Amino acid sequence: MVTKKDGRYAIKEAARLSGLPESTLRYYETIGLIDAIGRDPSSGHRVYSDDDINLVISVACLNTTGMSIEDMRKYLENWDKGAAGAGEQIGLLETQKHRLADEEHYLKLRRRYVDMKIAYWHAVVAGKKKEAEAIAKRAREIAKGLKLPKEGRK
Amino acid sequence: MVTKKDGRYAIKEAARLSGLPESTLRYYETIGLIDAIGRDPSSGHRVYSDDDINLVISVACLNTTGMSIEDMRKYLENWDKGAAGAGEQIGLLETQKHRLADEEHYLKLRRRYVDMKIAYWHAVVAGKKKEAEAIAKRAREIAKGLKLPKEGRK
DNA sequence: CGCTTGACTTAAAGTACTTTAAGTCTCTAA
DNA sequence: TTAGAGACTTAAAGTACTTTAAGTCAAGCG
């Protein structure tokens, strides 16, 4: 890579840019999924370079696809060895894009379901038994499309 | 409840009807989130009644909303109390609703960010350096509002 | 009748984080 | 200049499952 902007980012920035919690960034480092990040000599705080940020974003993309840590490890190893180019990057991003779209869909359904449950309890409090039952029925209808929320990781 | 259909379902059926894996059904039972399920005397296998199935489906719904186990436990306790526990019930659900709304918001941003990244790599492949840089800048702009992706369960 | 197959059982270990507790460093305001 | 706030550090414990290993039971087949 020719990128040499040499940015200096705190872990907070790395978390914001990648979408991964700080705790996860530290965790991935301790298990060796990502290499040790450079430190500020006086404070001991991690200092992320532009290259580090790009790597972390890539890892975040893999993570959001539901890939297991061991698979991510292999993928990153092959990446270094094979020097996979932009094509693989794009494929990775396309996959993730679809996954995010799906997630958004289920999230909407979940929210509608929760709204329904709230309406149900309000009806119960108001003593409107019939209405409550009708709402419960509608809730069950929504729940049908509410399959698995988080895909199991291997 | 007046439901007395007295169906007899194996754990496999319960899993299929609720969408929860068998392992999770067993787990929820061992931690006491759901009461002990009756057993077939000779085989020792769990036998789910219609009421059990209804409960399990409700738990599965709560689970899909991302509610923590402790919150589910409270919710189910209030359930038994009926209208008396409705207030707490609604509070729990309102919290959940806001959590889902936030998640949806960040999901949208993340998708826009991924789209930008895809456009970036296409520009790189096409050798359009200037355009790529412009896109990268826009991506960074989006990333600013891109805080935490999946909120931790308590 | 013995043997395999399949569905189930439990206990324990593994996974992927997340949270908490306790401590360090730097900066600001009194 | 010292006291506190804020951002970070690590190690350890906690969470919510999932997987695995080892075993039980009931049916079907040669």
Coordinates of C-alpha atoms (C1' of nucleotides) in Angstrom, one line a residue:
Chain A
M1 CA 0.0 0.0 0.0
V2 CA 1.1 3.5 -0.7
T3 CA -1.2 5.2 1.8
K4 CA 1.1 7.1 4.1
K5 CA -1.1 9.7 5.7
D6 CA 0.1 8.5 9.0
G7 CA -3.0 9.4 10.9
R8 CA -3.0 8.9 14.6
Y9 CA -6.3 7.7 16.1
A10 CA -7.2 6.8 19.6
I11 CA -9.1 3.5 20.3
K12 CA -12.3 5.6 20.6
E13 CA -11.8 6.8 17.0
A14 CA -11.0 3.3 15.8
A15 CA -14.2 2.0 17.4
R16 CA -16.3 4.8 15.8
L17 CA -14.8 4.3 12.4
S18 CA -15.1 0.5 12.4
G19 CA -18.3 0.1 14.4
L20 CA -16.6 -2.3 16.7
P21 CA -16.7 -1.6 20.5
E22 CA -13.4 -0.7 22.1
S23 CA -13.6 -3.8 24.2
T24 CA -13.8 -5.9 21.0
L25 CA -10.8 -4.2 19.5
R26 CA -8.8 -4.9 22.6
Y27 CA -10.1 -8.5 22.6
Y28 CA -9.2 -9.1 18.9
E29 CA -5.7 -7.9 19.7
T30 CA -5.3 -10.1 22.7
I31 CA -6.3 -13.2 20.8
G32 CA -4.0 -12.2 17.9
L33 CA -6.7 -11.7 15.3
I34 CA -5.2 -8.3 14.7
D35 CA -1.6 -7.5 15.3
A36 CA -0.4 -5.5 18.3
I37 CA -1.2 -1.8 17.8
G38 CA 1.5 0.8 18.4
R39 CA 1.5 2.6 21.7
D40 CA 2.0 6.2 22.8
P41 CA 5.3 5.8 24.8
S42 CA 4.3 8.1 27.7
S43 CA 0.6 7.1 28.2
G44 CA 0.7 3.5 26.9
H45 CA -2.5 4.2 24.9
R46 CA -3.0 2.5 21.6
V47 CA -2.3 4.7 18.6
Y48 CA -4.0 3.5 15.3
S49 CA -2.4 4.4 12.0
D50 CA -4.4 4.8 8.7
D51 CA -3.4 1.3 7.8
D52 CA -4.5 0.0 11.2
I53 CA -7.9 1.7 10.6
N54 CA -8.3 0.1 7.2
L55 CA -7.5 -3.3 8.6
V56 CA -9.9 -2.8 11.5
I57 CA -12.7 -1.8 9.2
S58 CA -12.1 -4.9 7.1
V59 CA -12.2 -7.0 10.2
A60 CA -15.5 -5.3 11.2
C61 CA -16.9 -6.1 7.8
L62 CA -16.0 -9.8 8.2
N63 CA -17.4 -9.7 11.8
T64 CA -20.8 -8.3 10.6
T65 CA -21.1 -11.1 8.1
G66 CA -21.2 -13.5 11.1
M67 CA -17.9 -15.1 10.2
S68 CA -16.3 -17.0 13.1
I69 CA -13.0 -15.8 14.6
E70 CA -11.1 -18.8 13.3
D71 CA -12.5 -18.2 9.8
M72 CA -11.6 -14.5 10.0
R73 CA -8.1 -15.5 11.0
K74 CA -7.7 -17.7 8.0
Y75 CA -9.2 -15.2 5.7
L76 CA -6.8 -12.5 6.9
E77 CA -3.8 -14.9 6.6
N78 CA -4.7 -15.7 3.0
W79 CA -5.2 -12.1 2.3
D80 CA -1.6 -11.3 3.3
K81 CA -0.3 -14.3 1.3
G82 CA -2.3 -14.1 -1.8
A83 CA -2.4 -10.3 -2.0
A84 CA -6.1 -10.4 -3.0
G85 CA -7.1 -7.2 -4.6
A86 CA -10.0 -4.9 -4.9
G87 CA -12.2 -7.5 -6.4
E88 CA -12.2 -9.6 -3.2
Q89 CA -12.8 -6.4 -1.2
I90 CA -15.8 -5.6 -3.2
G91 CA -17.2 -9.1 -2.9
L92 CA -16.8 -8.9 0.8
L93 CA -18.6 -5.6 0.9
E94 CA -21.4 -6.7 -1.3
T95 CA -22.1 -9.7 1.0
Q96 CA -22.1 -7.4 4.0
K97 CA -24.4 -5.0 2.3
H98 CA -27.0 -7.7 1.8
R99 CA -26.7 -8.8 5.3
L100 CA -27.2 -5.3 6.6
A101 CA -30.3 -5.0 4.4
D102 CA -31.7 -8.2 5.9
E103 CA -30.9 -7.1 9.4
E104 CA -32.7 -3.8 8.8
H105 CA -35.8 -5.7 7.6
Y106 CA -35.9 -7.9 10.7
L107 CA -35.3 -4.9 13.0
K108 CA -38.3 -3.2 11.6
L109 CA -40.5 -6.2 12.2
R110 CA -39.1 -6.5 15.7
R111 CA -40.0 -2.9 16.4
R112 CA -43.5 -3.4 15.1
Y113 CA -43.9 -6.5 17.3
V114 CA -42.8 -4.6 20.4
D115 CA -45.2 -1.7 19.5
M116 CA -47.9 -4.3 19.3
K117 CA -47.0 -5.8 22.7
I118 CA -47.1 -2.3 24.2
A119 CA -50.6 -1.7 22.7
Y120 CA -51.6 -5.0 24.1
W121 CA -50.7 -4.2 27.7
H122 CA -52.3 -0.8 27.4
A123 CA -55.5 -2.5 26.4
V124 CA -55.2 -4.9 29.3
V125 CA -54.8 -2.1 31.7
A126 CA -57.8 -0.3 30.2
G127 CA -59.8 -3.5 30.8
K128 CA -60.5 -3.8 27.0
K129 CA -60.3 -7.6 26.9
K130 CA -61.6 -8.0 23.4
E131 CA -59.3 -5.4 21.9
A132 CA -56.4 -6.9 23.8
E133 CA -57.1 -10.3 22.2
A134 CA -57.4 -8.7 18.8
I135 CA -54.0 -7.1 19.2
A136 CA -52.4 -10.3 20.5
K137 CA -53.6 -12.0 17.3
R138 CA -52.0 -9.3 15.2
A139 CA -48.8 -9.6 17.2
R140 CA -48.7 -13.3 16.5
E141 CA -49.1 -12.5 12.8
I142 CA -46.1 -10.3 12.8
A143 CA -44.1 -12.9 14.8
K144 CA -44.5 -15.3 11.9
G145 CA -42.2 -13.2 9.8
L146 CA -39.8 -12.8 12.7
K147 CA -37.6 -15.8 12.2
L148 CA -34.0 -16.0 13.4
P149 CA -32.6 -12.6 14.5
K150 CA -28.9 -13.3 14.7
E151 CA -27.5 -16.0 12.5
G152 CA -25.6 -18.6 14.5
R153 CA -21.8 -18.4 14.3
K154 CA -20.0 -21.7 13.8
Chain B
M1 CA -55.9 -20.0 30.9
V2 CA -58.6 -22.3 29.6
T3 CA -56.5 -23.8 26.9
K4 CA -56.6 -27.6 27.5
K5 CA -55.8 -29.1 24.1
D6 CA -53.2 -31.2 25.8
G7 CA -50.9 -31.6 22.8
R8 CA -47.7 -33.6 23.2
Y9 CA -44.7 -32.2 21.5
A10 CA -41.1 -33.4 21.4
I11 CA -38.3 -30.9 21.9
K12 CA -37.7 -31.0 18.1
E13 CA -41.3 -29.7 17.6
A14 CA -41.0 -27.1 20.3
A15 CA -37.8 -25.9 18.5
R16 CA -39.5 -25.8 15.2
L17 CA -42.6 -23.9 16.5
S18 CA -40.6 -21.4 18.5
G19 CA -37.6 -20.9 16.2
L20 CA -35.3 -21.4 19.2
P21 CA -32.6 -24.2 18.9
E22 CA -33.2 -27.3 21.1
S23 CA -30.0 -26.4 23.0
T24 CA -31.4 -23.0 23.9
L25 CA -34.7 -24.6 25.1
R26 CA -32.7 -26.9 27.4
Y27 CA -30.5 -24.0 28.5
Y28 CA -33.5 -21.8 29.4
E29 CA -34.9 -24.6 31.4
T30 CA -31.7 -25.2 33.4
I31 CA -31.4 -21.5 34.3
G32 CA -35.0 -21.5 35.3
L33 CA -36.2 -19.0 32.7
I34 CA -38.9 -21.5 31.8
D35 CA -40.3 -24.0 34.3
A36 CA -39.3 -27.7 34.1
I37 CA -41.1 -29.4 31.2
G38 CA -42.8 -32.7 31.9
R39 CA -41.1 -35.9 30.9
D40 CA -42.0 -39.2 29.3
P41 CA -41.7 -41.6 32.2
S42 CA -39.9 -44.4 30.2
S43 CA -37.6 -42.4 27.9
G44 CA -37.0 -39.3 30.1
H45 CA -37.6 -37.1 27.1
R46 CA -39.2 -33.7 27.5
V47 CA -42.9 -33.6 26.5
Y48 CA -44.3 -30.1 25.7
S49 CA -47.9 -29.3 26.3
D50 CA -49.9 -26.7 24.3
D51 CA -49.4 -24.3 27.2
D52 CA -45.7 -25.0 27.2
I53 CA -45.6 -24.3 23.5
N54 CA -47.3 -21.0 23.9
L55 CA -44.9 -19.9 26.6
V56 CA -41.9 -21.0 24.6
I57 CA -43.1 -19.0 21.6
S58 CA -43.5 -15.9 23.8
V59 CA -40.0 -16.4 25.2
A60 CA -38.7 -16.7 21.6
C61 CA -40.4 -13.4 20.8
L62 CA -38.8 -11.6 23.7
N63 CA -35.5 -13.2 22.7
T64 CA -35.8 -11.9 19.2
T65 CA -36.3 -8.3 20.5
G66 CA -32.8 -8.7 22.0
M67 CA -34.0 -8.5 25.6
S68 CA -31.6 -9.8 28.2
I69 CA -32.4 -13.0 30.2
E70 CA -32.9 -11.1 33.4
D71 CA -35.4 -8.8 31.8
M72 CA -37.2 -11.7 30.2
R73 CA -37.3 -13.3 33.7
K74 CA -39.0 -10.1 35.1
Y75 CA -41.3 -9.9 32.2
L76 CA -42.5 -13.5 32.6
E77 CA -43.0 -12.9 36.4
N78 CA -45.2 -9.9 35.7
W79 CA -47.0 -12.0 33.1
D80 CA -48.3 -14.2 35.9
K81 CA -49.4 -11.2 37.9
G82 CA -51.6 -10.1 34.9
A83 CA -52.7 -6.5 34.8
A84 CA -51.0 -5.7 38.1
G85 CA -47.6 -6.1 36.5
A86 CA -48.6 -4.3 33.3
G87 CA -46.9 -1.0 34.2
E88 CA -43.5 -2.6 34.6
Q89 CA -44.2 -4.7 31.5
I90 CA -44.8 -1.6 29.4
G91 CA -41.7 0.1 30.8
L92 CA -39.6 -2.9 29.8
L93 CA -41.1 -2.8 26.3
E94 CA -40.6 0.9 25.8
T95 CA -36.9 0.6 26.7
Q96 CA -36.7 -2.2 24.1
K97 CA -38.5 -0.1 21.5
H98 CA -36.0 2.7 21.9
R99 CA -33.1 0.3 21.7
L100 CA -34.4 -1.1 18.4
A101 CA -35.0 2.4 17.0
D102 CA -31.4 3.3 17.7
E103 CA -30.1 0.1 16.2
E104 CA -32.1 0.7 13.1
H105 CA -30.7 4.2 12.7
Y106 CA -27.1 3.0 13.0
L107 CA -27.8 0.1 10.6
K108 CA -28.9 2.6 7.9
L109 CA -25.8 4.6 8.3
R110 CA -23.6 1.5 8.2
R111 CA -25.3 0.5 4.9
R112 CA -24.6 3.8 3.4
Y113 CA -21.1 3.6 4.5
V114 CA -20.7 0.1 2.9
D115 CA -22.2 1.5 -0.3
M116 CA -19.6 4.2 -0.3
K117 CA -16.8 1.8 0.3
I118 CA -18.0 -0.3 -2.7
A119 CA -18.1 2.8 -4.9
Y120 CA -14.6 3.6 -3.6
W121 CA -13.1 0.3 -4.7
H122 CA -14.8 0.4 -8.0
A123 CA -13.2 3.8 -8.6
V124 CA -9.9 2.4 -7.5
V125 CA -10.2 -0.5 -10.0
A126 CA -11.1 2.0 -12.8
G127 CA -8.0 3.9 -11.9
K128 CA -10.0 7.0 -11.1
K129 CA -7.8 8.2 -8.3
K130 CA -9.4 11.6 -7.9
E131 CA -12.9 10.2 -7.8
A132 CA -11.8 7.5 -5.3
E133 CA -10.4 10.2 -3.0
A134 CA -13.6 12.2 -3.2
I135 CA -15.7 9.1 -2.3
A136 CA -13.3 8.2 0.5
K137 CA -13.9 11.7 1.9
R138 CA -17.7 11.3 1.8
A139 CA -17.4 7.8 3.4
R140 CA -15.4 9.4 6.3
E141 CA -18.2 12.0 6.6
I142 CA -20.8 9.2 7.0
A143 CA -18.5 7.4 9.4
K144 CA -18.7 10.3 11.8
G145 CA -22.2 9.5 12.7
L146 CA -21.4 5.8 12.8
K147 CA -21.2 5.0 16.5
L148 CA -21.8 1.6 18.1
P149 CA -23.4 -1.1 15.9
K150 CA -24.8 -3.8 18.2
E151 CA -25.6 -2.6 21.7
G152 CA -24.6 -5.0 24.4
R153 CA -27.1 -6.8 26.5
K154 CA -27.1 -6.0 30.1
Chain C
dC1 C1' -32.3 -62.1 19.8
dG2 C1' -28.8 -59.1 19.1
dC3 C1' -27.4 -55.0 16.7
dT4 C1' -27.6 -50.7 14.7
dT5 C1' -29.9 -46.2 14.1
dG6 C1' -31.9 -42.2 15.7
dA7 C1' -33.7 -39.1 19.0
dC8 C1' -33.0 -37.8 23.1
dT9 C1' -30.5 -37.1 27.8
dT10 C1' -26.8 -34.5 31.0
dA11 C1' -22.4 -32.3 32.2
dA12 C1' -18.7 -29.9 30.9
dA13 C1' -16.0 -27.3 27.8
dG14 C1' -15.8 -23.9 24.3
dT15 C1' -17.0 -19.4 21.9
dA16 C1' -17.3 -14.6 21.4
dC17 C1' -17.7 -11.1 23.6
dT18 C1' -19.0 -7.6 27.6
dT19 C1' -18.5 -5.8 32.0
dT20 C1' -16.2 -4.7 36.1
dA21 C1' -12.6 -3.4 39.1
dA22 C1' -8.5 -1.3 40.0
dG23 C1' -4.9 1.4 38.4
dT24 C1' -2.0 4.9 35.2
dC25 C1' -1.5 9.1 32.7
dT26 C1' -2.6 13.8 31.1
dC27 C1' -5.0 17.8 31.2
dT28 C1' -7.8 21.6 33.3
dA29 C1' -9.5 24.6 36.8
dA30 C1' -9.0 26.5 41.6
Chain D
dT1 C1' 0.3 23.0 42.8
dT2 C1' -2.8 20.1 43.8
dA3 C1' -7.2 18.1 43.2
dG4 C1' -10.3 16.1 40.2
dA5 C1' -12.0 14.6 35.7
dG6 C1' -11.6 11.9 31.6
dA7 C1' -9.5 8.6 28.6
dC8 C1' -7.1 5.0 28.7
dT9 C1' -4.8 0.4 30.6
dT10 C1' -5.1 -4.9 32.1
dA11 C1' -6.9 -9.0 34.3
dA12 C1' -10.6 -11.4 35.7
dA13 C1' -15.3 -12.5 35.9
dG14 C1' -19.8 -12.6 33.8
dT15 C1' -23.1 -13.5 29.8
dA16 C1' -25.7 -16.2 26.6
dC17 C1' -25.4 -19.5 24.3
dT18 C1' -23.3 -23.7 21.4
dT19 C1' -20.8 -27.7 21.0
dT20 C1' -19.1 -32.0 22.4
dA21 C1' -18.7 -36.2 24.8
dA22 C1' -20.7 -40.0 26.8
dG23 C1' -24.6 -42.3 27.8
dT24 C1' -29.9 -44.1 27.8
dC25 C1' -34.0 -45.7 25.6
dA26 C1' -37.2 -47.5 21.7
dA27 C1' -37.8 -49.1 17.2
dG28 C1' -36.6 -51.8 13.1
dC29 C1' -34.0 -55.3 10.8
dG30 C1' -31.5 -59.8 9.6

